[in-house]
Short mmCIF file of C-alpha atoms and ligand atoms in Angstrom, two decimals:
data_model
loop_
_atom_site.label_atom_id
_atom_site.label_comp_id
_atom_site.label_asym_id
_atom_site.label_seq_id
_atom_site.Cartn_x
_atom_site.Cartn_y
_atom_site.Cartn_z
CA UNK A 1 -21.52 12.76 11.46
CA UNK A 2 -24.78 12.98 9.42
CA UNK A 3 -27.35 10.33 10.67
CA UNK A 4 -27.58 8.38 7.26
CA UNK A 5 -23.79 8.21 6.90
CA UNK A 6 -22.93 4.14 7.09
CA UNK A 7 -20.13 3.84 9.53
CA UNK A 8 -17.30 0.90 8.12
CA UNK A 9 -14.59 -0.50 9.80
CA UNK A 10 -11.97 -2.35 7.93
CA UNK A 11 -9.14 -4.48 9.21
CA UNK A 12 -5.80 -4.76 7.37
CA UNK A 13 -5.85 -2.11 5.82
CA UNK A 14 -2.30 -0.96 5.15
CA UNK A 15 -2.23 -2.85 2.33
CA UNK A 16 -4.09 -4.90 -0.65
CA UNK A 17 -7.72 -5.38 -0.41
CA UNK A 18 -8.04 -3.56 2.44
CA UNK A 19 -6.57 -0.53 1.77
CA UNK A 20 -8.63 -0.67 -1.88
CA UNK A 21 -11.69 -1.49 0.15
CA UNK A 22 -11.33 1.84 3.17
CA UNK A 23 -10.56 3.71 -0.33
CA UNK A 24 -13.44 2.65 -2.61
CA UNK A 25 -15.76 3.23 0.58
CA UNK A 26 -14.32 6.46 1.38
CA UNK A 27 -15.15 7.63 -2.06
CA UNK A 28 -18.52 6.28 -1.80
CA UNK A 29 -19.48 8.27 0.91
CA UNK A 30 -18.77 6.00 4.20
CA UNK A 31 -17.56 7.07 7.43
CA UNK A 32 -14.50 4.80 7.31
CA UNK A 33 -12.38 3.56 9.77
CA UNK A 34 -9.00 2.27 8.01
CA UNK A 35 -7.54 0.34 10.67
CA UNK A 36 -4.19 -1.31 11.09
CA UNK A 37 -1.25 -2.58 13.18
CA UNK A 38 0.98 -0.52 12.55
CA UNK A 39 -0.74 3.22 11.76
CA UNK A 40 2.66 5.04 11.76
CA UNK A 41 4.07 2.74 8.23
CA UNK A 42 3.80 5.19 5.37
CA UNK A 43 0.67 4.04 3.52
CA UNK A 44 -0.48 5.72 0.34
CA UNK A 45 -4.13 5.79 2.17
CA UNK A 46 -3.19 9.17 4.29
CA UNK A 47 -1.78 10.86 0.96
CA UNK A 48 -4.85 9.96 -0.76
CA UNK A 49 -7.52 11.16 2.42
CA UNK A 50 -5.77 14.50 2.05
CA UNK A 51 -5.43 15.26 -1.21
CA UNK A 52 -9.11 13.71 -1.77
CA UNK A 53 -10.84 14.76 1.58
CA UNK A 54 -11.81 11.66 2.11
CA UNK A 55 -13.57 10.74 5.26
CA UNK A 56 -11.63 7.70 6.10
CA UNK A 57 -9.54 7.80 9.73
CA UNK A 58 -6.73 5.68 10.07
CA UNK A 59 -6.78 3.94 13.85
CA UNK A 60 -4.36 1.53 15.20
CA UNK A 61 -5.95 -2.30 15.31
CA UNK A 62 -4.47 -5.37 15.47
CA UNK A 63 -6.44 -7.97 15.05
CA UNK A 64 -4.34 -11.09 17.92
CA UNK A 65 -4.66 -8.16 20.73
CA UNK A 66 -7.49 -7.75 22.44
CA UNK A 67 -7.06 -4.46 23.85
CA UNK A 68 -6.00 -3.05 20.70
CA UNK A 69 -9.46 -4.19 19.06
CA UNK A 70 -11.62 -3.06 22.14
CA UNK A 71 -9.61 0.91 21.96
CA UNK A 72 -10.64 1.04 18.58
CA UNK A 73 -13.61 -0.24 18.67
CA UNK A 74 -14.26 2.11 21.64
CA UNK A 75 -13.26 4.70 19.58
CA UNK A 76 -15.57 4.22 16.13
CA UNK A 77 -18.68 4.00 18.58
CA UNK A 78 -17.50 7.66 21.07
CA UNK A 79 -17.11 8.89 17.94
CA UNK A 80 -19.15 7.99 15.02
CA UNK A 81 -22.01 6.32 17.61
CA UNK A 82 -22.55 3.27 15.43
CA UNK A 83 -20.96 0.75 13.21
CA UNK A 84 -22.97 -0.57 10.38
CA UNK A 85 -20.51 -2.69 8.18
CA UNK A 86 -17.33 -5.01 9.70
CA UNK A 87 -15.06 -5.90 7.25
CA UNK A 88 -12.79 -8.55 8.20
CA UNK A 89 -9.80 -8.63 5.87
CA UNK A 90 -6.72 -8.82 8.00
CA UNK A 91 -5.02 -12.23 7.08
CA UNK A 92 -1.86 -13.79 5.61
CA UNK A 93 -0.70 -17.16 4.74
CA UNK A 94 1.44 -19.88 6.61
CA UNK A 95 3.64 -21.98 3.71
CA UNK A 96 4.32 -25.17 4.25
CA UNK A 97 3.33 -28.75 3.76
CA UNK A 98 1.56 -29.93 7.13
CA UNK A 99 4.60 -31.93 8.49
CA UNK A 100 7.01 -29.13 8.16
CA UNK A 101 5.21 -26.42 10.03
CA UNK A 102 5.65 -26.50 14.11
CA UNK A 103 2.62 -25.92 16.43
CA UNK A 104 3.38 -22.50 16.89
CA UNK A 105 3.40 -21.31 13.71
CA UNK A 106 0.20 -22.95 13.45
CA UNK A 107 -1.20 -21.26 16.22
CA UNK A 108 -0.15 -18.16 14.94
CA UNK A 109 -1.65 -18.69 12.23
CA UNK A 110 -5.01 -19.64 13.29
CA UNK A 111 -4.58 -16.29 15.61
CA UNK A 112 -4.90 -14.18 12.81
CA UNK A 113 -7.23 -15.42 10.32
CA UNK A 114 -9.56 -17.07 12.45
CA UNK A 115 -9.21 -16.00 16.31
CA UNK A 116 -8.60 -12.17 14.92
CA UNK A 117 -11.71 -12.56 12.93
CA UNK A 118 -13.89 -13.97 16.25
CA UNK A 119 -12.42 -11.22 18.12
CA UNK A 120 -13.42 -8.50 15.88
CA UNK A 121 -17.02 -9.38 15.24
CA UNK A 122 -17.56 -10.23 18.98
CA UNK A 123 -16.25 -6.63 19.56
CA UNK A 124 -18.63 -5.20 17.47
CA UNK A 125 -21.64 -7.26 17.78
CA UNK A 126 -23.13 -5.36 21.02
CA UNK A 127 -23.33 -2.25 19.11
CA UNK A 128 -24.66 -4.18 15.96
CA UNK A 129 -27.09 -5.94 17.94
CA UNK A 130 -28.24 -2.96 20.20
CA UNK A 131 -28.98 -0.64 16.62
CA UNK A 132 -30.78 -3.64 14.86
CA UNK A 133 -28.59 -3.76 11.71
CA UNK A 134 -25.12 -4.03 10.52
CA UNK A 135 -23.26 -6.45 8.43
CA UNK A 136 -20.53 -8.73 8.70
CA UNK A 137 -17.63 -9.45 5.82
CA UNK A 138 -15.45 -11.63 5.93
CA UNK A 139 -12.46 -12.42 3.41
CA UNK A 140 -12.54 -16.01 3.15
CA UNK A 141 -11.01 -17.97 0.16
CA UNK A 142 -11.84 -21.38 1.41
CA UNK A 143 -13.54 -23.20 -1.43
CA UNK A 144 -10.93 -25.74 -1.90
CA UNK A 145 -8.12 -27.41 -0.37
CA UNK A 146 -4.65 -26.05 -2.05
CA UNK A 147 -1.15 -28.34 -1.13
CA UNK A 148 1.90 -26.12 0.23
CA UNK A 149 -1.09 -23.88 2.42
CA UNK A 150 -2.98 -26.30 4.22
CA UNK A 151 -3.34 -24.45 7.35
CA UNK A 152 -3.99 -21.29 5.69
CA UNK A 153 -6.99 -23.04 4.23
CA UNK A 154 -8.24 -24.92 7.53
CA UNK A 155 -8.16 -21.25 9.04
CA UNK A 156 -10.17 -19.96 6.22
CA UNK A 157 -12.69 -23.17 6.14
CA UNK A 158 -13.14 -22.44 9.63
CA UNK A 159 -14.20 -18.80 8.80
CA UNK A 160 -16.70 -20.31 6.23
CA UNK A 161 -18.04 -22.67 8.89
CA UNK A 162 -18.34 -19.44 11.89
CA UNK A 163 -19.85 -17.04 8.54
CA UNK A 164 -22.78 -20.01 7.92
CA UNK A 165 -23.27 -20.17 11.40
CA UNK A 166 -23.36 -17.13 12.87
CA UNK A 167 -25.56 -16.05 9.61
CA UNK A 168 -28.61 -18.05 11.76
CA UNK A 169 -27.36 -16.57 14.98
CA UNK A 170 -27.69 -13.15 14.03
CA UNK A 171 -30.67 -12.46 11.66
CA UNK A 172 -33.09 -12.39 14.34
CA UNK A 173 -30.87 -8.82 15.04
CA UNK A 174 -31.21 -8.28 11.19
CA UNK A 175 -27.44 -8.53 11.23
CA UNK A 176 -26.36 -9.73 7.86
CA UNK A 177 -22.87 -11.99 7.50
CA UNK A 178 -21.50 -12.35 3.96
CA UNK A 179 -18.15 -14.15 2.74
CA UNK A 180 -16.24 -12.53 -0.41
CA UNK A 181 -14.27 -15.56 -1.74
CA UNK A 182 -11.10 -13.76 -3.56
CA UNK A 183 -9.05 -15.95 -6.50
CA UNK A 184 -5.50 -15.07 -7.07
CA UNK A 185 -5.21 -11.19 -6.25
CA UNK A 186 -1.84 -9.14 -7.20
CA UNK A 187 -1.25 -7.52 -3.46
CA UNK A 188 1.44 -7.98 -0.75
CA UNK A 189 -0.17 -11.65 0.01
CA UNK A 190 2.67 -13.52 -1.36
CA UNK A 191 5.24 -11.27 -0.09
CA UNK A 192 4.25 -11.18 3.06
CA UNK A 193 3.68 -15.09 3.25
CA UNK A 194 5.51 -16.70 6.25
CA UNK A 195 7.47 -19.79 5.02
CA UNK A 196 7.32 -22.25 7.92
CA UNK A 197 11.25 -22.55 9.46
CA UNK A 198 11.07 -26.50 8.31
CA UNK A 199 9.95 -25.46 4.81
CA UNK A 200 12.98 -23.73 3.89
CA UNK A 201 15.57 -26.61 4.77
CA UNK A 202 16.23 -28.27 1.34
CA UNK A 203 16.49 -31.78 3.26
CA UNK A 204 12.72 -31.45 3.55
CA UNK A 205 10.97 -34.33 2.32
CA UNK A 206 8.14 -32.15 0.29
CA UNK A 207 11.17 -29.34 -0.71
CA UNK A 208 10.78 -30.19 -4.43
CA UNK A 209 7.16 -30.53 -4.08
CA UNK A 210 6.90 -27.24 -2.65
CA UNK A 211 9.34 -26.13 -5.43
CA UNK A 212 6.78 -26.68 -7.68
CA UNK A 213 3.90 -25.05 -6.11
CA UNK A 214 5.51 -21.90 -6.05
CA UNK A 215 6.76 -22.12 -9.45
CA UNK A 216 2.87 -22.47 -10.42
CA UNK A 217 1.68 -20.10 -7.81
CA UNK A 218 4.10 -17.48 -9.47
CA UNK A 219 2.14 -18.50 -12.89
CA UNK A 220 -1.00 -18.24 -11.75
CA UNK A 221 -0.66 -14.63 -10.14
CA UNK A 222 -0.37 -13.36 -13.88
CA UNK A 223 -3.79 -13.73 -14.45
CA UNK A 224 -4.64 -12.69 -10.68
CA UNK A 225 -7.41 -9.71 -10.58
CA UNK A 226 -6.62 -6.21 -9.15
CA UNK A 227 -7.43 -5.96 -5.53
CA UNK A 228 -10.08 -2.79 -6.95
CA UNK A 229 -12.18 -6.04 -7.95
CA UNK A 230 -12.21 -7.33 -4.97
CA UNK A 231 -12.81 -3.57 -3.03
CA UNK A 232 -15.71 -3.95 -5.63
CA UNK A 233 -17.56 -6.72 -5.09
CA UNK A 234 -16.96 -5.75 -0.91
CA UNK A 235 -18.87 -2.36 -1.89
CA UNK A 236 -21.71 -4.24 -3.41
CA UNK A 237 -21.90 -6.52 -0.81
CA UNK A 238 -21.50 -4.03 1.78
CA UNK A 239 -24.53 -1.41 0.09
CA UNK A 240 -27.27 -4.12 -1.35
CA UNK A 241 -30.15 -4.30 -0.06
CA UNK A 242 -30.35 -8.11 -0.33
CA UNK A 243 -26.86 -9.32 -0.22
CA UNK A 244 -26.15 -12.99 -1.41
CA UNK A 245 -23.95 -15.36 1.70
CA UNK A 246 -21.51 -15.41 -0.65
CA UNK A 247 -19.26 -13.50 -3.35
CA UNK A 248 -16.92 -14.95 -5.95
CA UNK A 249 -14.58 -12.47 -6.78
CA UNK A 250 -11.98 -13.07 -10.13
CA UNK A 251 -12.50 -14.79 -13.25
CA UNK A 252 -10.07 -17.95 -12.27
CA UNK A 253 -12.14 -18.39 -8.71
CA UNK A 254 -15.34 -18.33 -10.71
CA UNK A 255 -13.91 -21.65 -13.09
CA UNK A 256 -12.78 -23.54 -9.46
CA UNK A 257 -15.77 -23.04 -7.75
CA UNK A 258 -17.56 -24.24 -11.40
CA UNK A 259 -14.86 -27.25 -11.30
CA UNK A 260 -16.05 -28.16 -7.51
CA UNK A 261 -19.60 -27.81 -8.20
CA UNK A 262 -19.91 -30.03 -11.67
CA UNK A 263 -16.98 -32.32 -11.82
CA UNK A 264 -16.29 -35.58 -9.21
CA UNK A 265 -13.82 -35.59 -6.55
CA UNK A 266 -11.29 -37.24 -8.26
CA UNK A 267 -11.48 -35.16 -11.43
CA UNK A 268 -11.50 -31.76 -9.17
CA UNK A 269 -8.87 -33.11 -7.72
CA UNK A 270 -6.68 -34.30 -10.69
CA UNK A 271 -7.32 -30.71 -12.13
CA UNK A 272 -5.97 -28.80 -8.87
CA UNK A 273 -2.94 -31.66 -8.78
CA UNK A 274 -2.36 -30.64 -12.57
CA UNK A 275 -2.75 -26.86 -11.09
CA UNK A 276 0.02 -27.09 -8.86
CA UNK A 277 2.54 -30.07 -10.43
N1 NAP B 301 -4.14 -11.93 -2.40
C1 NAP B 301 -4.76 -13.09 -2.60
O1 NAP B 301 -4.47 -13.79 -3.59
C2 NAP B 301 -5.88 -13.52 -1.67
C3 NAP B 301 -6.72 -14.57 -2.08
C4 NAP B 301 -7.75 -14.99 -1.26
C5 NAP B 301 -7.94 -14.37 -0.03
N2 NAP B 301 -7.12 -13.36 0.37
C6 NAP B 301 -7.37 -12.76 1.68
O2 NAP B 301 -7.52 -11.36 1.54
C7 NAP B 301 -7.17 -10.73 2.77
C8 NAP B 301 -6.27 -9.54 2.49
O3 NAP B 301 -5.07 -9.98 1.92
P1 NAP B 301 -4.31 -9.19 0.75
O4 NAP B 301 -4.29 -10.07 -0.44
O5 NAP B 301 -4.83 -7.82 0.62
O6 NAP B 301 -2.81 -9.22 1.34
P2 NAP B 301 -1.89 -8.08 1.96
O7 NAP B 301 -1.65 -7.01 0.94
O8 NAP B 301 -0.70 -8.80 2.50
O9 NAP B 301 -2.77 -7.48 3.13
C9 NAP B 301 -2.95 -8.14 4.36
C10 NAP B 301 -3.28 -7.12 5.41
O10 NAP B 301 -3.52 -7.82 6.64
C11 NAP B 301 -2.81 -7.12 7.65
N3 NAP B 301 -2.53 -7.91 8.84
C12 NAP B 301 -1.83 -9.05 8.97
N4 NAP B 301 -1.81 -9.44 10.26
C13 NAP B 301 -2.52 -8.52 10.96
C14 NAP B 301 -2.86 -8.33 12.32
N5 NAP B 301 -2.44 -9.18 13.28
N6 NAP B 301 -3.65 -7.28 12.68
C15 NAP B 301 -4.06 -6.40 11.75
N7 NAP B 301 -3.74 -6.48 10.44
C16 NAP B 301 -2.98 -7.54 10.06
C17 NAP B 301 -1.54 -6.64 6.96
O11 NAP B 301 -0.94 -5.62 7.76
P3 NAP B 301 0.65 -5.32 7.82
O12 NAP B 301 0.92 -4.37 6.69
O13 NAP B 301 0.84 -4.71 9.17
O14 NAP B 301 1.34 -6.64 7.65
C18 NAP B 301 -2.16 -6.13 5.66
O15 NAP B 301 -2.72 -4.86 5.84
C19 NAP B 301 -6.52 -11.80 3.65
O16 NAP B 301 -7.47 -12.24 4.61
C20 NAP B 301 -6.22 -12.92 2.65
O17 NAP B 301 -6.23 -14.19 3.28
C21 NAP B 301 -6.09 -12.92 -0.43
#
């Protein structure tokens, strides 16, 4: 590896933004590490590395074990000797109104979007502490409270809460930590959302509410943005020399987080009510 190659490691990347964000970097140069659970699916990534010569590897990660993150972690530092960028992406989303979702699936949850997340950068921090640089990314979303995914937004609050945190923790290494905060994006999200086991009973108590919310969920990922925005805005983020905390990413997150930031409570809240009725 040549010395000014930036070494990336992405999580979740079998899919989505991920797999648009090891591409885009792979194609701009980076030593990237593509890393997911389950290395052996057919993804289109190992098609495109061939055909493109790409310098991306694919390495088995997943995020809720911890030996699987310290092997590959192990192996991006024996073999590329540093790791300049984490990109924390691997995530998916618990449905359900509160009551209807059991403590486990909450925990499980929290074990991937938030826990996965901790267990990742605290894997990598040593090395990004010992070289005196590196940068943190993490795929939030959490500007707002949405009804029907409550728990998927506490986890990814929580990630805005560690990001602002940690930010203080670690500049003193002149490690940098950034949050990308995606909109709608058309990628495997919704597909791969768990219902909660409670949720799908019709006798449910917030079943027609929940009804609903899908109904305009399905509406509103028309207008979603391509996950290539998002791998965008990660590049950016990943190669400025002065990147911002944060990173709005889609046209229909840029009018919430406008909404949240000029209107009252009540309004914001009437207008995510009206979103989702
Ligand atoms: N799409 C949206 O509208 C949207 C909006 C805001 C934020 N986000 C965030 O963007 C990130 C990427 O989501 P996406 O939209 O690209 O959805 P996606 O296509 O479903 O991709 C999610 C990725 O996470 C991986 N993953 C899940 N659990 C994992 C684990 N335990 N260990 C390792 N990888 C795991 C999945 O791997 P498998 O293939 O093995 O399941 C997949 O590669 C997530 O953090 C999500 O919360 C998405």
């Amino acid at each position: 590896m040549e010395s000014n190659q930036k070494v990336v490691i992405v999580t979740g990347s079998s899919s989505g933004i991920g797999l648009e964000s090891a591409l885009l970097l792979g194609r701009n140069g980076y030593t990237t590490y593509a890393t997911m659970r389950s290395p052996e699916k057919d993804t289109s990534i190992k098609a495109a590395i061939q055909k493109e010569g790409l310098p991306i590897r694919v390495i088995q990660l997943d995020v809720n074990d911890d030996s699987s993150v310290m092997n590959a972690v192990d192996h991006v530092i024996s073999e590329a000797g540093r790791i300049d960028v984490l990109i924390n992406n691997a995530g998916y989303s618990l449905g359900g109104a509160l009551e209807d979702l059991s403590t486990e699936e909450i925990k499980s949850q929290f074990e991937t979007n938030l826990f996965g997340l901790m267990r990742v950068t605290q894997a990598v921090l040593p090395t990004m502490r010992k070289q005196r640089s590196g940068r943190i990314i993490n795929i939030s979303s959490g500007i707002f409270g949405f009804p029907g995914l409550s728990v998927y937004v506490s986890t990814k609050f929580a990630v805005e809460g560690l990001s602002e945190s940690i930010a203080y923790e670690l500049e003193p290494f002149r490690i940098k930590v950034i949050l990308i905060e995606p909109g709608f994006v058309k990628t495997n999200f919704a597909h791969a959302m768990v219902v909660a086991k409670k949720a799908q009973d019709p006798a449910s108590p917030y079943s027609k509410m929940m009804q609903k919310i899908n109904a305009s969920a399905s509406e509103l990922i028309k207008n979603a943005s391509e996950a290539e925005l998002v791998a965008n805005i990660i590049l950016d983020a990943a190669s400025n020399p002065s990147p911002r905390l944060r990173y709005l990413a889609g046209k229909d997150v840029e009018s919430w987080a406008a909404g949240k930031k000029n209107m009252d409570e009540l309004e914001f809240f009437n207008m995510i009510k009206r979103l989702t009725a």
